[in-house]
XYZ file of C-alpha atoms in Angstrom:
517
model
C 0.016 -0.226 0.156
C 1.414 3.679 -0.969
C 2.808 5.823 1.893
C 1.692 8.588 0.354
C 4.379 10.366 1.229
C 5.126 13.979 -0.876
C 6.445 13.869 -4.016
C 10.082 14.755 -4.554
C 9.066 15.336 -8.652
C 7.885 18.818 -7.796
C 6.595 21.242 -10.602
C 9.046 23.340 -12.692
C 9.857 26.652 -11.066
C 8.553 29.177 -13.462
C 5.112 27.409 -15.376
C 3.898 26.249 -11.851
C 4.059 29.116 -10.331
C 2.041 31.474 -12.690
C -1.253 32.145 -12.270
C -3.749 29.361 -13.540
C -5.854 31.233 -15.798
C -5.757 28.419 -18.450
C -7.822 25.411 -18.189
C -7.365 22.259 -20.684
C -10.037 19.488 -20.164
C -8.153 16.147 -22.041
C -12.107 13.961 -22.565
C -15.166 14.578 -22.575
C -17.546 11.469 -21.320
C -19.211 12.274 -17.767
C -15.828 12.707 -16.227
C -14.696 15.473 -18.532
C -18.226 17.435 -18.569
C -18.827 16.820 -14.952
C -15.547 18.831 -14.111
C -16.047 21.015 -16.457
C -19.405 22.005 -15.012
C -17.850 22.176 -11.835
C -14.855 24.679 -12.947
C -17.319 27.192 -14.879
C -20.226 27.015 -12.254
C -17.481 27.690 -9.208
C -14.862 30.075 -10.956
C -15.560 30.016 -14.894
C -15.513 33.807 -14.647
C -12.257 33.793 -13.888
C -11.041 30.788 -16.237
C -10.390 29.740 -20.077
C -11.963 26.434 -19.925
C -11.243 24.437 -22.798
C -12.541 21.017 -22.814
C -11.260 19.016 -25.950
C -13.238 15.658 -27.318
C -13.319 13.346 -30.227
C -16.986 12.155 -31.309
C -14.719 9.623 -33.134
C -13.798 8.388 -29.645
C -16.125 6.436 -27.799
C -16.101 6.292 -23.573
C -16.695 3.228 -21.451
C -19.930 5.034 -19.764
C -19.616 4.585 -16.000
C -21.718 2.969 -13.941
C -25.433 4.083 -14.428
C -26.414 3.700 -10.875
C -25.339 6.585 -8.340
C -25.252 7.030 -4.953
C -26.997 9.970 -2.350
C -23.762 12.780 -3.051
C -24.663 13.291 -6.365
C -27.719 14.702 -5.115
C -25.292 17.595 -3.704
C -23.231 17.902 -6.592
C -26.360 18.863 -8.652
C -27.461 21.153 -5.559
C -24.849 23.110 -5.750
C -24.346 22.988 -9.426
C -28.029 24.649 -8.976
C -29.422 21.759 -11.189
C -33.685 21.309 -10.701
C -34.029 17.686 -9.589
C -37.446 17.084 -12.112
C -35.677 18.482 -15.168
C -32.511 16.246 -14.745
C -34.262 13.344 -13.960
C -36.556 13.827 -17.036
C -33.189 14.373 -18.846
C -31.404 11.466 -17.655
C -34.405 9.210 -17.958
C -33.831 8.632 -14.435
C -35.052 6.601 -11.267
C -34.399 6.879 -8.096
C -32.648 4.798 -6.244
C -32.785 3.310 -2.588
C -30.063 0.987 -2.406
C -28.952 -2.203 -3.836
C -30.106 -5.853 -3.555
C -27.472 -8.050 -3.470
C -28.116 -11.697 -4.983
C -26.475 -14.910 -3.638
C -23.495 -12.923 -2.202
C -23.873 -14.135 0.784
C -24.696 -18.013 -0.358
C -26.616 -19.227 -3.215
C -29.619 -18.433 -2.900
C -29.772 -15.799 -0.189
C -29.837 -12.015 -0.666
C -30.141 -8.220 1.369
C -29.946 -5.005 0.683
C -28.071 -2.441 1.337
C -29.870 0.718 1.410
C -28.843 4.392 2.360
C -31.302 5.201 4.721
C -30.027 4.651 9.090
C -31.106 1.671 10.772
C -33.111 1.641 14.239
C -31.929 4.555 16.444
C -27.882 4.533 18.335
C -27.789 5.531 22.217
C -24.936 7.418 22.749
C -22.961 4.390 24.322
C -23.564 2.364 21.564
C -25.281 1.337 18.141
C -28.408 0.090 16.916
C -27.141 -2.986 16.394
C -26.325 -3.674 19.767
C -29.932 -4.178 20.773
C -30.919 -5.942 17.350
C -28.690 -8.326 18.120
C -29.933 -8.660 22.351
C -32.826 -8.931 20.783
C -32.319 -11.259 18.065
C -30.943 -13.288 21.379
C -34.088 -13.065 23.383
C -36.271 -14.081 20.321
C -37.413 -9.910 20.138
C -36.129 -8.657 16.545
C -37.127 -9.345 13.190
C -34.571 -8.961 10.238
C -31.835 -6.114 10.704
C -33.490 -4.250 7.614
C -36.947 -3.891 9.195
C -35.511 -0.869 10.741
C -34.481 0.905 8.282
C -37.103 2.884 6.030
C -35.407 3.192 2.898
C -35.092 -0.717 2.911
C -38.408 -1.804 3.597
C -39.711 1.146 0.847
C -37.051 -1.106 -1.726
C -38.467 -4.323 -0.730
C -42.386 -3.106 -1.255
C -41.162 -1.275 -4.325
C -42.292 2.398 -2.964
C -40.604 6.220 -2.992
C -42.260 9.046 -2.412
C -39.786 12.278 -1.037
C -40.616 13.098 2.604
C -40.751 16.439 4.629
C -37.248 17.407 6.633
C -35.656 15.203 3.943
C -36.972 11.611 5.540
C -35.962 9.536 2.556
C -32.754 9.590 1.480
C -31.862 8.165 -1.914
C -29.941 7.831 -5.198
C -31.142 7.902 -8.870
C -30.595 5.563 -12.000
C -29.359 7.623 -14.598
C -28.469 7.417 -18.464
C -24.857 8.417 -17.911
C -24.317 9.118 -21.524
C -27.878 11.679 -21.512
C -26.344 12.949 -18.201
C -23.022 13.930 -20.340
C -25.230 15.469 -22.736
C -27.253 17.884 -20.294
C -23.734 18.380 -18.404
C -22.139 19.858 -21.565
C -25.266 22.680 -22.532
C -25.010 23.387 -19.266
C -21.552 24.242 -18.806
C -21.107 25.972 -22.295
C -23.700 28.185 -21.635
C -21.674 28.994 -18.921
C -18.714 29.725 -21.328
C -16.684 26.515 -21.203
C -15.304 25.644 -24.894
C -15.609 22.230 -26.490
C -12.787 21.491 -29.408
C -13.475 18.886 -31.405
C -10.711 16.577 -32.359
C -7.701 13.641 -31.353
C -5.532 14.250 -29.234
C -2.093 13.890 -31.413
C 0.812 14.716 -29.072
C 0.989 15.854 -25.701
C 3.840 18.913 -25.500
C 5.956 19.876 -22.822
C 8.122 22.894 -21.093
C 11.350 20.880 -21.756
C 11.769 17.364 -22.147
C 10.913 16.323 -18.583
C 8.651 20.342 -17.518
C 4.918 20.939 -17.167
C 2.523 20.110 -19.958
C 2.438 23.190 -22.141
C -0.444 22.117 -24.491
C -2.278 19.477 -26.282
C -1.711 19.057 -30.167
C -4.573 17.628 -32.756
C -4.404 15.455 -35.222
C -5.367 19.029 -37.594
C -1.770 20.522 -35.990
C -4.106 22.953 -33.498
C -2.284 23.458 -30.314
C -4.432 23.654 -27.245
C -2.561 25.427 -24.865
C -2.900 25.216 -21.078
C -1.835 26.320 -17.666
C -3.663 23.721 -15.434
C -4.588 19.917 -17.640
C -7.311 17.722 -16.408
C -7.094 13.994 -17.414
C -9.843 12.200 -18.299
C -9.429 10.194 -21.028
C -10.151 7.098 -19.851
C -8.065 3.865 -19.184
C -5.640 4.668 -21.098
C -4.255 7.768 -18.900
C -2.827 9.923 -21.985
C -1.251 12.524 -20.086
C -0.811 11.802 -16.377
C 0.226 7.932 -16.977
C 1.571 7.851 -20.721
C 2.767 11.502 -21.182
C 4.291 11.603 -17.181
C 5.447 7.954 -16.379
C 2.991 7.768 -13.385
C 2.470 4.055 -12.041
C -0.453 2.387 -10.928
C -1.147 0.543 -8.222
C -2.724 -3.015 -8.849
C -4.649 -4.331 -6.857
C -6.164 -7.371 -8.275
C -4.827 -9.753 -4.919
C -7.669 -8.717 -3.323
C -10.614 -7.982 -6.605
C -10.486 -10.515 -8.771
C -12.446 -9.303 -11.527
C -10.664 -7.933 -14.795
C -13.490 -7.648 -17.730
C -16.800 -6.590 -18.007
C -19.879 -6.779 -20.558
C -22.546 -4.062 -20.876
C -25.498 -4.433 -22.936
C -29.179 -2.497 -23.199
C -32.092 -3.551 -22.924
C -35.882 -2.560 -23.341
C -38.012 -2.399 -20.490
C -41.136 -4.874 -19.547
C -41.719 -4.109 -16.159
C -41.848 -1.440 -13.336
C -38.333 0.189 -12.399
C -37.553 -1.194 -9.319
C -35.984 1.440 -6.858
C -32.744 -0.254 -6.284
C -29.926 -1.728 -8.188
C -29.635 -5.454 -8.453
C -26.168 -6.639 -7.747
C -26.797 -10.983 -8.682
C -23.282 -12.868 -7.875
C -22.576 -16.140 -10.551
C -19.717 -18.391 -9.825
C -17.391 -16.213 -11.729
C -18.125 -12.265 -10.444
C -21.464 -10.506 -10.690
C -23.916 -9.262 -12.627
C -25.515 -6.337 -12.836
C -29.536 -5.088 -13.459
C -30.429 -1.276 -13.128
C -33.812 -0.042 -14.389
C -34.114 3.103 -15.865
C -37.197 4.665 -17.401
C -37.416 4.044 -21.093
C -34.480 0.807 -20.909
C -32.615 -1.291 -18.364
C -28.765 -1.235 -18.345
C -27.391 -4.540 -18.003
C -24.030 -6.276 -17.693
C -21.411 -8.457 -15.985
C -18.144 -7.790 -14.213
C -16.188 -11.216 -14.178
C -12.628 -12.465 -13.389
C -10.635 -13.955 -16.579
C -9.126 -15.990 -14.456
C -12.189 -17.879 -13.354
C -14.686 -18.008 -16.740
C -13.688 -16.951 -20.629
C -15.491 -14.172 -22.267
C -18.204 -16.715 -24.592
C -19.712 -18.093 -20.697
C -19.900 -14.990 -19.389
C -21.670 -13.501 -22.398
C -23.621 -16.545 -22.568
C -24.679 -16.025 -18.574
C -25.706 -12.715 -19.072
C -27.877 -13.114 -22.443
C -29.738 -15.315 -20.860
C -30.628 -13.830 -17.282
C -31.803 -10.409 -18.916
C -35.359 -9.261 -20.269
C -36.751 -7.347 -23.165
C -35.470 -6.820 -27.005
C -31.586 -5.944 -26.463
C -30.850 -2.739 -27.995
C -27.112 -2.757 -28.181
C -24.140 -5.256 -29.149
C -22.558 -6.507 -26.282
C -19.324 -5.873 -25.380
C -16.087 -6.578 -23.636
C -14.558 -4.162 -21.162
C -10.698 -5.004 -19.708
C -9.730 -3.381 -16.367
C -7.678 -3.638 -13.752
C -8.563 -2.463 -10.190
C -6.056 0.083 -8.654
C -5.454 3.025 -9.023
C -2.522 5.811 -9.614
C 0.786 6.286 -7.608
C -0.596 9.356 -7.538
C -3.305 11.430 -9.320
C -1.829 14.953 -9.467
C 1.783 15.667 -10.782
C 2.946 18.347 -11.815
C -0.057 20.710 -13.579
C -1.849 17.629 -14.319
C -4.722 15.835 -12.149
C -6.207 12.650 -13.197
C -9.760 11.971 -12.724
C -11.935 9.876 -13.950
C -10.858 6.491 -14.832
C -7.234 8.211 -15.547
C -6.505 8.305 -11.871
C -7.987 4.528 -11.110
C -10.940 2.165 -11.661
C -13.087 -0.187 -9.084
C -15.206 -2.166 -10.054
C -19.181 -0.429 -9.684
C -20.270 -2.830 -7.514
C -21.594 0.206 -4.780
C -21.448 2.297 -7.570
C -18.770 4.576 -6.760
C -17.773 5.155 -9.927
C -19.769 9.160 -10.547
C -19.001 9.681 -6.915
C -15.200 9.646 -7.620
C -15.276 11.876 -10.069
C -17.555 14.089 -8.523
C -15.385 13.526 -5.417
C -12.244 14.610 -7.616
C -13.427 17.873 -9.092
C -14.944 19.669 -5.818
C -11.668 18.554 -3.885
C -9.818 20.718 -7.260
C -12.392 23.498 -6.350
C -10.644 23.547 -2.664
C -7.533 23.504 -3.963
C -7.695 25.450 -6.885
C -3.726 26.533 -7.414
C -5.287 30.231 -8.937
C -1.631 31.936 -7.987
C 0.240 28.980 -9.626
C 1.168 25.298 -8.417
C 1.968 24.740 -5.041
C 3.754 21.029 -3.991
C 2.176 21.176 -0.571
C -1.518 21.593 -2.336
C -0.459 18.540 -4.548
C 0.359 16.490 -1.744
C -2.433 16.815 0.517
C -5.197 16.229 -2.977
C -3.030 13.006 -3.380
C -3.583 12.245 -0.285
C -6.681 12.607 0.428
C -7.883 10.741 -2.584
C -5.581 8.335 -2.139
C -6.862 7.497 1.545
C -10.731 7.806 0.249
C -9.966 5.734 -2.932
C -8.598 2.228 -0.183
C -11.720 3.299 2.056
C -13.723 2.194 -0.925
C -11.589 -0.592 -1.990
C -11.783 -2.314 1.168
C -15.619 -1.815 1.428
C -15.401 -3.778 -1.760
C -13.117 -6.063 -0.880
C -15.591 -6.786 2.511
C -18.088 -8.236 -0.086
C -15.947 -11.238 -1.828
C -14.135 -12.250 1.991
C -16.699 -12.236 4.055
C -19.011 -14.922 1.941
C -20.268 -18.523 3.335
C -20.203 -19.704 -0.332
C -17.720 -22.851 -1.330
C -19.410 -23.346 -4.791
C -16.687 -22.442 -6.634
C -13.368 -21.632 -7.192
C -13.648 -18.034 -7.088
C -15.651 -17.924 -3.987
C -13.347 -20.465 -2.468
C -10.194 -18.376 -3.052
C -11.675 -15.268 -2.183
C -12.756 -16.642 1.511
C -9.106 -17.615 2.057
C -7.103 -15.219 1.212
C -5.821 -12.524 2.894
C -7.248 -9.065 2.833
C -5.455 -5.250 3.799
C -4.718 -4.990 7.208
C -7.533 -1.846 7.662
C -10.180 -4.049 6.249
C -9.185 -6.586 8.895
C -9.125 -4.330 11.443
C -12.661 -3.136 10.979
C -13.922 -7.457 10.870
C -12.360 -8.532 13.623
C -14.247 -5.812 15.882
C -17.325 -6.208 14.649
C -17.123 -9.786 14.854
C -15.649 -9.770 18.359
C -17.594 -6.597 19.961
C -20.332 -5.565 17.517
C -18.715 -1.764 16.903
C -17.400 -0.056 14.458
C -15.786 3.075 12.809
C -16.106 5.692 10.425
C -13.028 6.823 9.353
C -13.079 11.181 9.154
C -14.237 12.055 5.286
C -14.785 8.713 4.822
C -17.712 7.905 2.026
C -19.769 4.613 3.761
C -21.106 5.413 6.750
C -21.157 3.219 10.284
C -25.156 2.253 8.927
C -23.392 0.729 5.367
C -20.727 -1.663 6.718
C -23.341 -2.829 9.369
C -25.659 -3.859 6.725
C -22.968 -5.584 4.665
C -21.673 -7.381 7.460
C -24.584 -8.957 8.593
C -25.772 -9.526 4.637
C -22.341 -11.080 4.290
C -22.829 -13.443 7.031
C -20.651 -11.740 9.850
C -22.609 -11.316 13.237
C -21.186 -10.314 16.642
C -20.169 -12.410 18.996
C -21.634 -9.861 21.574
C -23.193 -6.833 21.980
C -22.750 -3.933 24.627
C -23.686 -4.069 27.887
C -26.492 -1.058 27.648
C -28.714 -3.558 26.119
C -28.706 -5.966 29.047
C -29.979 -2.961 31.028
C -33.601 -3.119 28.694
C -35.910 -6.183 30.215
C -38.054 -8.071 27.573
C -40.976 -5.475 28.424
C -38.971 -2.247 27.173
C -36.590 -4.131 25.114
C -39.682 -5.439 22.814
C -41.552 -2.423 23.251
C -38.363 -0.572 22.053
C -37.936 -2.545 18.849
C -41.529 -2.849 18.005
C -43.012 0.821 18.227
C -39.747 1.269 15.657
C -41.087 -0.894 13.213
C -44.292 -0.411 13.436
C -43.605 3.181 12.675
C -41.627 2.636 9.363
C -44.364 0.226 8.393
C -46.848 2.898 8.757
C -44.964 4.594 6.575
C -44.037 2.323 3.948
C -47.823 1.570 3.411
C -48.554 5.197 2.778
C -45.543 5.640 0.195
C -46.791 5.597 -3.639
C -45.282 3.073 -5.682
C -42.195 4.154 -7.589
C -43.176 4.040 -10.810
C -46.483 5.505 -10.394
C -44.123 8.481 -8.537
C -41.801 8.701 -11.235
C -44.301 9.189 -14.269
C -46.125 12.043 -11.904
C -42.053 13.755 -10.615
C -40.309 13.268 -14.125
C -41.247 11.808 -17.114
C -38.690 11.502 -19.171
C -38.208 14.161 -21.626
C -37.417 12.084 -24.703
C -37.478 8.986 -25.942
C -38.503 5.521 -25.831
C -40.806 4.852 -23.034
C -40.342 0.981 -20.707
C -42.821 -1.191 -21.636
C -45.415 -1.644 -18.134
C -47.493 -4.525 -18.375
C -51.237 -3.334 -17.532
């Protein structure tokens, strides 16, 4: 694991100390246009922002399932939710249903909500565990509003932000929406393929991007959104890559879109296979499908056949194979180049973190923007923060593979037996032995997320906090029962998810999903 020590490769003296006025974004797609939107909205009046992309170069299309942080991003940009949803054919998302991860035939939901009510000495999981021991508690998820609403296929906005949610979106349409948004704020899109990256001397900062037609796009700060090829950060500046394959087995994906044939559920489906997993993301006009798999345990044809054999509706796109290596760049900011999106690293979209990481990168850059010239202290701090955040997300994803009862295939047996990062092992030991969890400052996933997934994967605490022993059966049963009943009453009053979406933010364009009468 990287120790995140300060870089000795400081930016060259003259160019990097000059004020940053010209920002060049290499690559479009979701990453490029999210950065362009953030820059133009916050600092656009003082910057010349140009985005270089080619219509001939396709995008990977990062995960179309999001997490609640996207609400914050859209709010910061002043984007109206209904307009955004209509433009991106969006539906609501309350969590992820993991099918077959704990064991074949077993499933659970990792929701966005808060489960139960904590005491200042101990989390709700301690009272719940004591209730299970006494036969007074039902499933852990019964005490979470968002989880129960997802199970019942219901949704509504509640007063005082009483429902935590995210979206399923068409990422391509989101990129187009943000392009219109950014261009209205002055961002200039330059069509063309990058032929050469020009520097201030052989080892200096970047000076310009030279296009195939000979045009040179000069800049003071360059944002690398060129995807996995990482043209600026990886290829030009030679930043190395940390390979996390020892903990994350999957290295390939196949994606396909299908027409919708049933009501869109308010959760993403993640379906485990013997060699990986399959996603299903319901939008208003179609369904996003795909498999993520390990080439060590299966081949493309087998994975493709499994995918096509487990989908519904007419196939709208040709299945395509995407190769990747899980991991991160040694640094994501070097000299006057910042890598964002796939150019900075890749984690499989198991917990829908792809768009979130783009968002966090862009917002951190805004917070540390080098207006009066790049300083190495800023570079080092940015790199440390981004690395730590990615490593915490990595640990959370590794948890899903490692803590499992599955022994039906070589991959799952290997995942159960593998060693995991020390940072993850400590969390697992702490929860198993004491029932306690903790959250690192600025970490993405909440304590409740860790609890839901650890319990869902089959890790049960061996003990509970003694505060739970002070309640007798009547007190504990009443506490748990009243909480569950309040949630059930709220869920019963919620409208159906499909009904609510159709009324709140119907898709602006495109074919409608075929919903049976």
